[in-house]
Coordinates of C-alpha atoms in Angstrom, one line a residue:
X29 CA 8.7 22.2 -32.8
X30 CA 8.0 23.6 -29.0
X31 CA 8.7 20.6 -26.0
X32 CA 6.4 19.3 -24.0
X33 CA 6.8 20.0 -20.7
X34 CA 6.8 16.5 -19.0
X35 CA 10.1 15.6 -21.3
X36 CA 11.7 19.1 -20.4
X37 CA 11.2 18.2 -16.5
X38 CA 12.8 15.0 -17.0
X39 CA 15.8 15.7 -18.8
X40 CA 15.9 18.7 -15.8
X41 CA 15.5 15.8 -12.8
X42 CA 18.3 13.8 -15.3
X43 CA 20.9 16.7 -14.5
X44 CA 20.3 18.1 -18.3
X45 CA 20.7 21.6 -18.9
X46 CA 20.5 24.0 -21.5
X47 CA 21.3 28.0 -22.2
X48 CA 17.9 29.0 -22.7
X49 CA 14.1 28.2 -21.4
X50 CA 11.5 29.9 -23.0
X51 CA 8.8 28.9 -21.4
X52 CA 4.7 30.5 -22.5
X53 CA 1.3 29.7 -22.2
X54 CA -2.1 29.4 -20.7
X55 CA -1.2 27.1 -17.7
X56 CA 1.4 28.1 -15.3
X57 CA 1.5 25.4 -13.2
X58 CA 4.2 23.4 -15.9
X59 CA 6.1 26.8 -16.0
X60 CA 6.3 27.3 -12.6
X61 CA 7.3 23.6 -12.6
X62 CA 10.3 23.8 -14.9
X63 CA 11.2 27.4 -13.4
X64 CA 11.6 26.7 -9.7
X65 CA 13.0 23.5 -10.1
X66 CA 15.8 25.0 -12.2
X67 CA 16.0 27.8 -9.3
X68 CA 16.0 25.3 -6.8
X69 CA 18.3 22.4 -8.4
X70 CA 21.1 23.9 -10.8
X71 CA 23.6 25.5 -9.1
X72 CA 24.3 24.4 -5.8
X73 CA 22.8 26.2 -2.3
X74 CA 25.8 27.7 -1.6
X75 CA 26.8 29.8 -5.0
X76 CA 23.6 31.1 -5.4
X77 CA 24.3 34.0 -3.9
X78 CA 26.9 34.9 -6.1
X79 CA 25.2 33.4 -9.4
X80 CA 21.7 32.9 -9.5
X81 CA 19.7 36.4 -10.3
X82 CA 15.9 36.5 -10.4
X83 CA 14.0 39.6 -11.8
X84 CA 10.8 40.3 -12.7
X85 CA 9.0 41.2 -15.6
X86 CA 7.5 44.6 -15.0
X87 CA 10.7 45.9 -13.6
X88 CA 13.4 44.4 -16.2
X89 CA 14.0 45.7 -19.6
X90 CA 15.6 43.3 -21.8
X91 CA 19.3 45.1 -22.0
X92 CA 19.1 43.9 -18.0
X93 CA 18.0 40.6 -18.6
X94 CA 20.8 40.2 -21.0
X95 CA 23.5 41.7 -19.5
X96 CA 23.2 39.2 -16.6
X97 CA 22.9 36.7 -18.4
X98 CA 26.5 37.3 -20.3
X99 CA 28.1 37.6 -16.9
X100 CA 30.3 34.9 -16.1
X101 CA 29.8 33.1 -13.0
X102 CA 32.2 34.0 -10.2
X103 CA 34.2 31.1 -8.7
X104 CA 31.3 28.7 -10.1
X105 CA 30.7 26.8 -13.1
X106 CA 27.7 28.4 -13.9
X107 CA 25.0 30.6 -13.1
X108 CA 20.9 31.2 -13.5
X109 CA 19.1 34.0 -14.8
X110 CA 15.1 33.8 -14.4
X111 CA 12.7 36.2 -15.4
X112 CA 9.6 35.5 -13.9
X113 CA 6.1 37.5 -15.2
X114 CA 8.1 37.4 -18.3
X115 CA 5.3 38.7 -20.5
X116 CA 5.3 42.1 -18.8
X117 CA 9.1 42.8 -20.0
X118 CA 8.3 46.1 -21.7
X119 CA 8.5 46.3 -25.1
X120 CA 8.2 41.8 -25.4
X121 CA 7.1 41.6 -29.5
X122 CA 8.2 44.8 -31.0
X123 CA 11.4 44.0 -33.5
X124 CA 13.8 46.2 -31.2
X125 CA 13.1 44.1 -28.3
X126 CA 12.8 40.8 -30.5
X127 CA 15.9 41.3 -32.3
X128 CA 17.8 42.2 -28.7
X129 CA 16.5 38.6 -27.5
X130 CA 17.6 36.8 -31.1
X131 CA 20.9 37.8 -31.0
X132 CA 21.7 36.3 -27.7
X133 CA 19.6 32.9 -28.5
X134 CA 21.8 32.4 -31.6
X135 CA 24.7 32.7 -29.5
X136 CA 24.4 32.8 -26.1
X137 CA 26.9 32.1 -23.0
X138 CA 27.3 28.4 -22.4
X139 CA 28.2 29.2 -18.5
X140 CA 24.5 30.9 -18.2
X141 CA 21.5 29.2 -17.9
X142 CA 18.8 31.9 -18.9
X143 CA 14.9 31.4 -18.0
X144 CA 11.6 33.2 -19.0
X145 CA 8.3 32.6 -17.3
X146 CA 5.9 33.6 -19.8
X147 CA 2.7 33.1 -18.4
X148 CA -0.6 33.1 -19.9
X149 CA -0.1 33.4 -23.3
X150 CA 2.3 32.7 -26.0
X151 CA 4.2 34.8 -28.5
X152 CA 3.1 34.7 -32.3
X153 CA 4.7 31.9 -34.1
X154 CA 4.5 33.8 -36.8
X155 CA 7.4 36.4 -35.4
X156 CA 11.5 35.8 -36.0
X157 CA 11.9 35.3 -32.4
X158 CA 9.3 32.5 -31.9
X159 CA 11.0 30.7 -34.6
X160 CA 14.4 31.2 -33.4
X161 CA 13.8 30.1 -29.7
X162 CA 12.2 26.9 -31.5
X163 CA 15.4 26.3 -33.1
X164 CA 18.0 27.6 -30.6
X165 CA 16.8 27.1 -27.6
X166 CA 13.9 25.3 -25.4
X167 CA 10.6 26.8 -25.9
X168 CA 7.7 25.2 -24.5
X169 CA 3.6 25.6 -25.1
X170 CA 2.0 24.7 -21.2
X171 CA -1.3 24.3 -22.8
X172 CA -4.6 23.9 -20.3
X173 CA -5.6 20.4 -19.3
X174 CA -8.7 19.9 -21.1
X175 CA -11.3 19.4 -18.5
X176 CA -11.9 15.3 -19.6
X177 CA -8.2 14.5 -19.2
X178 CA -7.9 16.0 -16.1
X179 CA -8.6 12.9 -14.6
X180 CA -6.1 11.2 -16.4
X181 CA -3.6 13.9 -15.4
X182 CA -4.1 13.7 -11.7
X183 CA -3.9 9.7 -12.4
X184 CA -0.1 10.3 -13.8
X185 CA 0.6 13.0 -10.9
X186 CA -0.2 10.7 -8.1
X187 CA 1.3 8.4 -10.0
X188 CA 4.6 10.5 -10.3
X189 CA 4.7 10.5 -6.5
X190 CA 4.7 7.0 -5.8
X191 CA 0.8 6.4 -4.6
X192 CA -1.8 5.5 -7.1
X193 CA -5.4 6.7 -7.3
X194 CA -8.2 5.1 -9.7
X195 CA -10.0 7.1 -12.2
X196 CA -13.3 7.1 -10.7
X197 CA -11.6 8.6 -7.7
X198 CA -9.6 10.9 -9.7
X199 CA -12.5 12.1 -11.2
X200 CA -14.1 12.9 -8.3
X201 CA -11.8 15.0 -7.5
X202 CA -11.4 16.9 -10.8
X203 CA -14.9 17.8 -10.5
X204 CA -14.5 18.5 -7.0
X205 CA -11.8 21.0 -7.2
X206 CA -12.2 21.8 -11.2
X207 CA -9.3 22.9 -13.6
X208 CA -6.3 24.4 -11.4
X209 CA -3.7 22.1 -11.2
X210 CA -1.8 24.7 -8.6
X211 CA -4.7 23.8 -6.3
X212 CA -4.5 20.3 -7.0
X213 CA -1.2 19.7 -6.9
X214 CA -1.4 21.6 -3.4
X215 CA -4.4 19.8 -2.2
X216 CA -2.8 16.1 -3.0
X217 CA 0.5 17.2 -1.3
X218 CA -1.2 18.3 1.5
X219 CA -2.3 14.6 1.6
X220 CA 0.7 13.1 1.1
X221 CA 2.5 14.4 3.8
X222 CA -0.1 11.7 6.1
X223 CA 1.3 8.4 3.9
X224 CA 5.1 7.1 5.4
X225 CA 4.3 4.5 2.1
X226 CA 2.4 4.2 -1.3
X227 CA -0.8 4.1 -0.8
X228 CA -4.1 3.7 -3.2
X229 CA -6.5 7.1 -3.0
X230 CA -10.0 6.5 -1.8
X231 CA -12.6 9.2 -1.5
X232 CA -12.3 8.4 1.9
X233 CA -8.9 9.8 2.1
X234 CA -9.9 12.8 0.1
X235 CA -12.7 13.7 2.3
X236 CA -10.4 13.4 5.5
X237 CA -7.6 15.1 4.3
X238 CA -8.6 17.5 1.8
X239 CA -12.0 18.2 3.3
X240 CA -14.5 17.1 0.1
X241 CA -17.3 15.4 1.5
X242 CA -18.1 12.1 -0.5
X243 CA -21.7 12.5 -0.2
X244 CA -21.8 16.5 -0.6
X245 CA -19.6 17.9 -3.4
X246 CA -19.9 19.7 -6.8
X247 CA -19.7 15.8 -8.0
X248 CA -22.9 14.6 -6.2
X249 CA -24.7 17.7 -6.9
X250 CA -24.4 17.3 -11.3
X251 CA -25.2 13.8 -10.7
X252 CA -28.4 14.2 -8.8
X253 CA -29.6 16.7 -11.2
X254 CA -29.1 14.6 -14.0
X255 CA -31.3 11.5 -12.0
X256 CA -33.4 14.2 -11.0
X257 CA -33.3 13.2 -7.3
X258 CA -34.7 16.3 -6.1
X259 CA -33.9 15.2 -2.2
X260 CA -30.6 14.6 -2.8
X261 CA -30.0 17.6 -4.8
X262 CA -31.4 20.0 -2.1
X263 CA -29.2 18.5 0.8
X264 CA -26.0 19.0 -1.2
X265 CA -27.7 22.8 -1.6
X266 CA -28.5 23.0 2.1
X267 CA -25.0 22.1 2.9
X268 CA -23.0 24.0 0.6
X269 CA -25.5 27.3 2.4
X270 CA -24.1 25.9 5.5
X271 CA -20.2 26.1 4.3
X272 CA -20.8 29.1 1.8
X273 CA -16.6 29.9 1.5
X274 CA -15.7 26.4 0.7
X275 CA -18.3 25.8 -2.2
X276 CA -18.1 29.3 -3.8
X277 CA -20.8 29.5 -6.6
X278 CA -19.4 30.8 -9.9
X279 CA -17.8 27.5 -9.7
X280 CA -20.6 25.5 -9.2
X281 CA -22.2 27.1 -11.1
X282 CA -19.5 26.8 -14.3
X283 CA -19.5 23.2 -13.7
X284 CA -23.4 23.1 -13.9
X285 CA -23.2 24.8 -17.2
X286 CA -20.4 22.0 -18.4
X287 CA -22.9 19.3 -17.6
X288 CA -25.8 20.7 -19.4
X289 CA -23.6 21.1 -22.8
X290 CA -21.8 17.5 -22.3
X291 CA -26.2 16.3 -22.0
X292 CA -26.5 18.7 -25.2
X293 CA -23.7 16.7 -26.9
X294 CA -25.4 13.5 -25.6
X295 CA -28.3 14.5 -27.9
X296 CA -27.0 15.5 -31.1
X297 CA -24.6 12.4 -31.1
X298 CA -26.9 10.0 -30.1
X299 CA -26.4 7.7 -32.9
X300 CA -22.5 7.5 -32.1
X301 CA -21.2 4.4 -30.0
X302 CA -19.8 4.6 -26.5
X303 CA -16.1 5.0 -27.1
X304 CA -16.9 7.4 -30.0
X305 CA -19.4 9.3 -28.2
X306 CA -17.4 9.4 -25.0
X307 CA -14.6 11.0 -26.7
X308 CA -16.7 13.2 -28.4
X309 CA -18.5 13.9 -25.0
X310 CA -15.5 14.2 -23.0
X311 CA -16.2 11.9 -20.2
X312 CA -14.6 8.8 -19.2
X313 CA -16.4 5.6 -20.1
X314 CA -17.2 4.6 -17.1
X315 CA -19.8 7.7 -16.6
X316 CA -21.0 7.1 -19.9
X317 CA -23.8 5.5 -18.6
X318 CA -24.8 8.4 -16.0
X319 CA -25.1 11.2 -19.2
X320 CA -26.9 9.0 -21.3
X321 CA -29.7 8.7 -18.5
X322 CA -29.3 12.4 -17.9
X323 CA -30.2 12.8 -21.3
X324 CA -33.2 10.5 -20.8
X325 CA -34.0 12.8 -18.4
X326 CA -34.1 16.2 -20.1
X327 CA -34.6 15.9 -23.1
X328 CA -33.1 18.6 -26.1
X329 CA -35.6 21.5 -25.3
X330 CA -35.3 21.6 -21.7
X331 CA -31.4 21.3 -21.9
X332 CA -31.4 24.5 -23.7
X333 CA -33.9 25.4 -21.0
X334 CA -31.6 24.7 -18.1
X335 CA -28.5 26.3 -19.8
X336 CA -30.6 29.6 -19.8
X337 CA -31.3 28.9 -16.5
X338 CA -27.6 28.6 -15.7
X339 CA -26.6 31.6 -17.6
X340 CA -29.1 33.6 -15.4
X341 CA -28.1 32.3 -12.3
X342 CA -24.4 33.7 -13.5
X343 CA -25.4 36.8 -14.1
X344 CA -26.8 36.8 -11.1
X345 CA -24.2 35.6 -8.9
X346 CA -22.1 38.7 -10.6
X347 CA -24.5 41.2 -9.4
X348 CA -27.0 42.0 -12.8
X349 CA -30.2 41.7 -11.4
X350 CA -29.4 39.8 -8.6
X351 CA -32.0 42.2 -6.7
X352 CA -29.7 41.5 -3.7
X353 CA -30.2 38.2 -3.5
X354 CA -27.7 36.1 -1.3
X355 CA -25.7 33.4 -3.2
X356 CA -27.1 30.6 -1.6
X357 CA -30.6 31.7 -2.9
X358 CA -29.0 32.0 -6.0
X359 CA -28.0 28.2 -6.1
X360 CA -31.0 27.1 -5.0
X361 CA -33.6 29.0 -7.3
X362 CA -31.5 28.0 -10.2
X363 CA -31.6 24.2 -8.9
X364 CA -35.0 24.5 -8.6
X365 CA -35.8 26.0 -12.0
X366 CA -33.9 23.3 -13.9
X367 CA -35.3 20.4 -11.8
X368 CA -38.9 21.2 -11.9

């Protein structure tokens, strides 16, 4: 059975290494995780000149790959391979290919420790070579965060780095940024580097640092529409016009789209309770309360209303029949349609 990433990056910061990391799938942040801290961390600075190779993808071919990897290290105790853009090694899931990769897994150098960053997708399961790097070697599935454990996840992050943050605040931020943990993980470091102790998150600290404003953010804007506070709603517009490059509108409008189809779910579930519904939902509990009166609010037909809405305003914001129409006037004729 593939590892999860998390207990792979532990045993890694533990000083435990194996032959070979196969590591695929739809999120690279983990990959990159395990990756450059295995580039960074297992051979020291000094005999990586000798004994640490990186290639890439597009320009290896897997006889390459391999034939480092069976070198022994010079004057060292061991040395790192790591092929990075792995999934563009040509000729990656044809049996010539597969069979070249196999034979090495089911006996491979003890002295090398061999590293593929497949990124983006995975290999079929159903394939020899799938099968064999589940039972020689480590393979890994970095799956997506689903969208209503991404608080969760940036809880156990911050957490990871000594400071705490609480989920109504790490929420906030999910919404804020949306599902990239690279930019995430970038944006919090860039905050960290201001605390000389562990410190508890406030919004406050995420406006000053990382530049969301508490009062005008992607956040504020789904919540306003859902209490149909039409003033509110058009100053978060008005200032999102005024800072067009930092609130770009496919994403906006993405996480509009998202909040009309948890208000949809809202509907057909209505007879569920709160923790069932809000696992059904995908929310946290605590903003439970704010879709159920969003669903008050708009009721079933005008929720399918407003998701046509939204799908037109994305079409639009992608140039079909946008009859050259800025993005900002984009944003606010779809907020419009949907709140009126």
């Amino acid at each position: 059975m593939a590892s999860k990433a998390e207990v792979i990056f532990k045993d890694l910061k533990a000083g435990k290494y194996a032959p070979v990391y196969f590591l695929q799938g739809e999120e690279p942040f983990f990959i990159d995780q395990i990756s450059d801290f295995i580039e960074a961390n297992a051979i020291p600075e000094h005999e990586k000149g000798f004994n640490q190779v990186v290639m890439y993808g597009k320009d290896a071919q897997m006889n390459d790959v391999l034939s480092n990897a069976r070198r022994f290290p010079m004057m060292a105790d061991r040395q790192v391979v790591i092929v990075k853009e792995a999934q563009n090694i040509s000729g990656l899931g044809k049996e010539d290919v597969d069979t070249l990769l196999i034979q090495y897994v089911q006996n491979p150098l003890p002295s090398t420790i061999l590293v593929f960053a497949h990124k983006y997708k995975k290999l079929d399961g159903r394939k020899p070579l799938t099968k064999e790097l589940d039972k020689k070697a480590i393979l890994v599935n970095s799956d997506k965060i689903k969208d209503w454990d991404l608080g969760k996840w940036i809880e156990a992050y911050v957490g990871e780095k000594e400071h705490q943050i609480d989920s109504q605040t790490a929420t906030f931020l999910a919404d804020s940024i949306g599902n990239n943990l690279e930019v995430i993980a970038n944006e919090l470091g860039k905050m960290f580097i201001n605390f000389n102790e562990p410190t508890k998150i406030t919004k406050d600290h995420i406006q000053r640092y990382i530049g969301i404003n508490k009062e005008y953010n992607t956040f504020e804007l789904t919540k306003a529409i859902g209490f149909k506070d039409v003033i509110k709603a058009n100053k978060i517009v008005h200032y999102f016009s005024q800072n067009p490059k930092s609130h770009p509108l496919i994403p906006i409008i993405a996480l509009i789209y998202t909040y009309f189809n948890k208000i949809a779910l809202i509907h057909y579930n209505s007879n569920m309770g709160d923790a069932e519904l809000s696992k059904k939902v995908g929310v946290h509990p605590y903003f439970l309360k704010e879709y159920r009166v969003a669903a008050r609010n708009y009721h079933l037909g005008k929720v399918i209303d407003c998701l046509t809405y939204v799908r037109e305003g994305d079409l639009r914001s992608k140039g079909v029949n946008s009859g050259g129409m800025e993005q900002t006037e984009i944003l606010r004729e779809m907020i419009f349609k949907i709140m009126h």
